[in-house]
């Protein structure tokens, strides 16, 4: 057990992947967040040290082809210095396929990691809206 360790940028998180349950005392009053790793800690993973699998400047539409290759191989890849997992790639491709061409061109002006994050945000909004509709329809029939 290690005492009083904390992350320099997130005081509620243990240092660099150290499980929060292994820390005896915390320097703050806030409890640690279990199962949470900040971006700084992800950069210390061995996978983060490997070279990029692909580089895509903003405006490069071949980013979507690279994401499709991630899906086909069912294996994460490092794109422009960022590790992209299979779920993020699948959500990005799913949203990309549903967008109009003008929206696609607007997204292509973003760096690759921002494009992926924007598609994930769109997916989250769409699924939250659908979940709310499903729950309201379900609750309508159960009222007495």
PDB file of C-alpha atoms in Angstrom:
ATOM      1  CA  UNK A   1       0.000   0.000   0.000  1.00  0.00           C
ATOM      2  CA  UNK A   2       1.197   3.458  -0.933  1.00  0.00           C
ATOM      3  CA  UNK A   3       0.197   6.592   0.919  1.00  0.00           C
ATOM      4  CA  UNK A   4      -0.656  10.101  -0.294  1.00  0.00           C
ATOM      5  CA  UNK A   5      -0.102   9.564  -4.004  1.00  0.00           C
ATOM      6  CA  UNK A   6      -2.114  11.727  -6.351  1.00  0.00           C
ATOM      7  CA  UNK A   7      -2.071  12.668  -9.978  1.00  0.00           C
ATOM      8  CA  UNK A   8      -0.668  16.141 -10.698  1.00  0.00           C
ATOM      9  CA  UNK A   9      -3.536  17.163 -13.027  1.00  0.00           C
ATOM     10  CA  UNK A  10      -6.427  15.252 -11.446  1.00  0.00           C
ATOM     11  CA  UNK A  11      -6.338  15.216  -7.660  1.00  0.00           C
ATOM     12  CA  UNK A  12      -9.095  12.602  -7.479  1.00  0.00           C
ATOM     13  CA  UNK A  13      -7.075  10.046  -9.462  1.00  0.00           C
ATOM     14  CA  UNK A  14      -4.191   7.860  -8.423  1.00  0.00           C
ATOM     15  CA  UNK A  15      -0.889   8.265 -10.208  1.00  0.00           C
ATOM     16  CA  UNK A  16      -0.403   6.718 -13.635  1.00  0.00           C
ATOM     17  CA  UNK A  17      -2.502   3.597 -13.534  1.00  0.00           C
ATOM     18  CA  UNK A  18      -1.910   2.771  -9.862  1.00  0.00           C
ATOM     19  CA  UNK A  19      -5.187   1.193  -8.704  1.00  0.00           C
ATOM     20  CA  UNK A  20      -7.076   3.506  -6.386  1.00  0.00           C
ATOM     21  CA  UNK A  21      -7.629   0.610  -3.963  1.00  0.00           C
ATOM     22  CA  UNK A  22      -3.844   0.397  -3.400  1.00  0.00           C
ATOM     23  CA  UNK A  23      -3.636   3.937  -2.027  1.00  0.00           C
ATOM     24  CA  UNK A  24      -4.067   4.262   1.751  1.00  0.00           C
ATOM     25  CA  UNK A  25      -4.621   8.003   2.083  1.00  0.00           C
ATOM     26  CA  UNK A  26      -5.535  10.792  -0.300  1.00  0.00           C
ATOM     27  CA  UNK A  27      -4.284  14.348  -0.274  1.00  0.00           C
ATOM     28  CA  UNK A  28      -7.776  15.668  -1.031  1.00  0.00           C
ATOM     29  CA  UNK A  29     -11.198  15.258   0.530  1.00  0.00           C
ATOM     30  CA  UNK A  30     -12.652  13.850  -2.702  1.00  0.00           C
ATOM     31  CA  UNK A  31     -12.683  10.063  -3.037  1.00  0.00           C
ATOM     32  CA  UNK A  32     -10.822   8.580  -6.009  1.00  0.00           C
ATOM     33  CA  UNK A  33     -12.669   7.629  -9.142  1.00  0.00           C
ATOM     34  CA  UNK A  34     -12.375   3.890  -9.642  1.00  0.00           C
ATOM     35  CA  UNK A  35     -11.944   2.620 -13.248  1.00  0.00           C
ATOM     36  CA  UNK A  36     -10.846   6.020 -14.494  1.00  0.00           C
ATOM     37  CA  UNK A  37      -7.615   6.858 -16.265  1.00  0.00           C
ATOM     38  CA  UNK A  38      -6.729  10.312 -17.484  1.00  0.00           C
ATOM     39  CA  UNK A  39      -5.186  11.090 -20.855  1.00  0.00           C
ATOM     40  CA  UNK A  40      -1.760  11.601 -19.275  1.00  0.00           C
ATOM     41  CA  UNK A  41      -1.815   8.059 -17.915  1.00  0.00           C
ATOM     42  CA  UNK A  42      -2.817   6.637 -21.291  1.00  0.00           C
ATOM     43  CA  UNK A  43       0.305   8.190 -22.802  1.00  0.00           C
ATOM     44  CA  UNK A  44       2.414   6.044 -20.477  1.00  0.00           C
ATOM     45  CA  UNK A  45       0.980   2.750 -21.743  1.00  0.00           C
ATOM     46  CA  UNK A  46       3.386   0.602 -23.794  1.00  0.00           C
ATOM     47  CA  UNK A  47       0.957   0.775 -26.736  1.00  0.00           C
ATOM     48  CA  UNK A  48       1.234   4.560 -26.740  1.00  0.00           C
ATOM     49  CA  UNK A  49       4.997   4.369 -27.332  1.00  0.00           C
ATOM     50  CA  UNK A  50       4.624   2.477 -30.590  1.00  0.00           C
ATOM     51  CA  UNK A  51       4.797   4.373 -33.881  1.00  0.00           C
ATOM     52  CA  UNK A  52       1.646   5.621 -35.589  1.00  0.00           C
ATOM     53  CA  UNK A  53      -0.217   3.121 -37.742  1.00  0.00           C
ATOM     54  CA  UNK A  54      -1.585   5.963 -39.858  1.00  0.00           C
ATOM     55  CA  UNK A  55      -1.257   9.722 -40.251  1.00  0.00           C
ATOM     56  CA  UNK A  56      -4.119  11.790 -41.603  1.00  0.00           C
ATOM     57  CA  UNK A  57      -3.946  15.576 -41.870  1.00  0.00           C
ATOM     58  CA  UNK A  58      -7.246  17.488 -41.570  1.00  0.00           C
ATOM     59  CA  UNK A  59      -9.234  17.147 -44.781  1.00  0.00           C
ATOM     60  CA  UNK A  60      -7.938  13.640 -45.562  1.00  0.00           C
ATOM     61  CA  UNK A  61     -10.971  11.432 -46.275  1.00  0.00           C
ATOM     62  CA  UNK A  62      -8.837   8.265 -46.094  1.00  0.00           C
ATOM     63  CA  UNK A  63      -9.226   8.482 -42.301  1.00  0.00           C
ATOM     64  CA  UNK A  64     -12.573   6.721 -42.682  1.00  0.00           C
ATOM     65  CA  UNK A  65     -10.880   3.938 -44.675  1.00  0.00           C
ATOM     66  CA  UNK A  66      -8.375   3.525 -41.843  1.00  0.00           C
ATOM     67  CA  UNK A  67     -11.252   3.285 -39.353  1.00  0.00           C
ATOM     68  CA  UNK A  68     -12.906   0.658 -41.547  1.00  0.00           C
ATOM     69  CA  UNK A  69      -9.629  -1.316 -41.473  1.00  0.00           C
ATOM     70  CA  UNK A  70      -9.681  -1.159 -37.667  1.00  0.00           C
ATOM     71  CA  UNK A  71     -13.174  -2.648 -37.769  1.00  0.00           C
ATOM     72  CA  UNK A  72     -12.209  -5.356 -40.238  1.00  0.00           C
ATOM     73  CA  UNK A  73      -9.159  -6.373 -38.199  1.00  0.00           C
ATOM     74  CA  UNK A  74     -11.013  -5.936 -34.873  1.00  0.00           C
ATOM     75  CA  UNK A  75      -7.821  -4.413 -33.520  1.00  0.00           C
ATOM     76  CA  UNK A  76      -7.116  -0.925 -32.205  1.00  0.00           C
ATOM     77  CA  UNK A  77      -4.650   1.308 -34.041  1.00  0.00           C
ATOM     78  CA  UNK A  78      -2.683   4.443 -33.375  1.00  0.00           C
ATOM     79  CA  UNK A  79      -3.771   7.292 -35.639  1.00  0.00           C
ATOM     80  CA  UNK A  80      -1.991  10.640 -35.463  1.00  0.00           C
ATOM     81  CA  UNK A  81      -0.593   9.819 -32.034  1.00  0.00           C
ATOM     82  CA  UNK A  82      -3.955   8.733 -30.559  1.00  0.00           C
ATOM     83  CA  UNK A  83      -4.981   5.152 -29.785  1.00  0.00           C
ATOM     84  CA  UNK A  84      -8.337   4.442 -31.454  1.00  0.00           C
ATOM     85  CA  UNK A  85     -10.262   1.443 -30.161  1.00  0.00           C
ATOM     86  CA  UNK A  86     -12.687  -0.707 -32.151  1.00  0.00           C
ATOM     87  CA  UNK A  87     -15.822   0.772 -30.548  1.00  0.00           C
ATOM     88  CA  UNK A  88     -14.784   4.352 -31.330  1.00  0.00           C
ATOM     89  CA  UNK A  89     -13.976   3.357 -34.909  1.00  0.00           C
ATOM     90  CA  UNK A  90     -17.312   1.583 -35.335  1.00  0.00           C
ATOM     91  CA  UNK A  91     -19.339   4.506 -33.953  1.00  0.00           C
ATOM     92  CA  UNK A  92     -17.442   6.965 -36.156  1.00  0.00           C
ATOM     93  CA  UNK A  93     -18.036   4.890 -39.287  1.00  0.00           C
ATOM     94  CA  UNK A  94     -21.703   4.377 -38.365  1.00  0.00           C
ATOM     95  CA  UNK A  95     -22.304   8.117 -37.937  1.00  0.00           C
ATOM     96  CA  UNK A  96     -20.173   8.965 -40.998  1.00  0.00           C
ATOM     97  CA  UNK A  97     -22.283   6.697 -43.227  1.00  0.00           C
ATOM     98  CA  UNK A  98     -25.480   8.475 -42.100  1.00  0.00           C
ATOM     99  CA  UNK A  99     -24.239  12.046 -42.650  1.00  0.00           C
ATOM    100  CA  UNK A 100     -24.967  14.251 -45.639  1.00  0.00           C
ATOM    101  CA  UNK A 101     -22.000  15.203 -47.813  1.00  0.00           C
ATOM    102  CA  UNK A 102     -21.914  18.812 -46.596  1.00  0.00           C
ATOM    103  CA  UNK A 103     -21.732  17.646 -42.969  1.00  0.00           C
ATOM    104  CA  UNK A 104     -18.958  15.214 -43.874  1.00  0.00           C
ATOM    105  CA  UNK A 105     -16.919  17.983 -45.468  1.00  0.00           C
ATOM    106  CA  UNK A 106     -17.357  20.106 -42.358  1.00  0.00           C
ATOM    107  CA  UNK A 107     -16.141  17.260 -40.142  1.00  0.00           C
ATOM    108  CA  UNK A 108     -13.154  16.667 -42.384  1.00  0.00           C
ATOM    109  CA  UNK A 109     -11.792  20.098 -41.482  1.00  0.00           C
ATOM    110  CA  UNK A 110     -11.130  18.774 -37.949  1.00  0.00           C
ATOM    111  CA  UNK A 111      -8.053  16.820 -36.832  1.00  0.00           C
ATOM    112  CA  UNK A 112      -8.667  13.068 -36.768  1.00  0.00           C
ATOM    113  CA  UNK A 113      -9.124  12.712 -33.006  1.00  0.00           C
ATOM    114  CA  UNK A 114     -11.608  15.595 -32.921  1.00  0.00           C
ATOM    115  CA  UNK A 115     -13.573  14.100 -35.829  1.00  0.00           C
ATOM    116  CA  UNK A 116     -13.827  10.810 -33.922  1.00  0.00           C
ATOM    117  CA  UNK A 117     -14.868  12.563 -30.711  1.00  0.00           C
ATOM    118  CA  UNK A 118     -17.487  14.628 -32.578  1.00  0.00           C
ATOM    119  CA  UNK A 119     -19.002  11.465 -34.102  1.00  0.00           C
ATOM    120  CA  UNK A 120     -19.080   9.816 -30.662  1.00  0.00           C
ATOM    121  CA  UNK A 121     -20.877  12.874 -29.256  1.00  0.00           C
ATOM    122  CA  UNK A 122     -23.446  12.691 -32.076  1.00  0.00           C
ATOM    123  CA  UNK A 123     -23.952   8.979 -31.395  1.00  0.00           C
ATOM    124  CA  UNK A 124     -24.416   9.636 -27.673  1.00  0.00           C
ATOM    125  CA  UNK A 125     -27.045  12.327 -28.340  1.00  0.00           C
ATOM    126  CA  UNK A 126     -28.918  10.116 -30.795  1.00  0.00           C
ATOM    127  CA  UNK A 127     -28.948   7.106 -28.474  1.00  0.00           C
ATOM    128  CA  UNK A 128     -29.969   9.221 -25.456  1.00  0.00           C
ATOM    129  CA  UNK A 129     -32.874  10.659 -27.450  1.00  0.00           C
ATOM    130  CA  UNK A 130     -33.929   7.186 -28.596  1.00  0.00           C
ATOM    131  CA  UNK A 131     -33.682   5.796 -25.059  1.00  0.00           C
ATOM    132  CA  UNK A 132     -35.837   8.645 -23.735  1.00  0.00           C
ATOM    133  CA  UNK A 133     -38.469   7.987 -26.421  1.00  0.00           C
ATOM    134  CA  UNK A 134     -38.462   4.258 -25.669  1.00  0.00           C
ATOM    135  CA  UNK A 135     -38.878   4.877 -21.947  1.00  0.00           C
ATOM    136  CA  UNK A 136     -41.711   7.374 -22.406  1.00  0.00           C
ATOM    137  CA  UNK A 137     -43.544   4.943 -24.686  1.00  0.00           C
ATOM    138  CA  UNK A 138     -43.040   2.151 -22.184  1.00  0.00           C
ATOM    139  CA  UNK A 139     -44.242   4.260 -19.253  1.00  0.00           C
ATOM    140  CA  UNK A 140     -47.349   5.390 -21.141  1.00  0.00           C
ATOM    141  CA  UNK A 141     -48.793   1.894 -21.192  1.00  0.00           C
ATOM    142  CA  UNK A 142     -48.052   1.103 -17.546  1.00  0.00           C
ATOM    143  CA  UNK A 143     -49.926   3.950 -15.868  1.00  0.00           C
ATOM    144  CA  UNK A 144     -52.960   2.939 -13.837  1.00  0.00           C
TER     145      UNK A 144
END
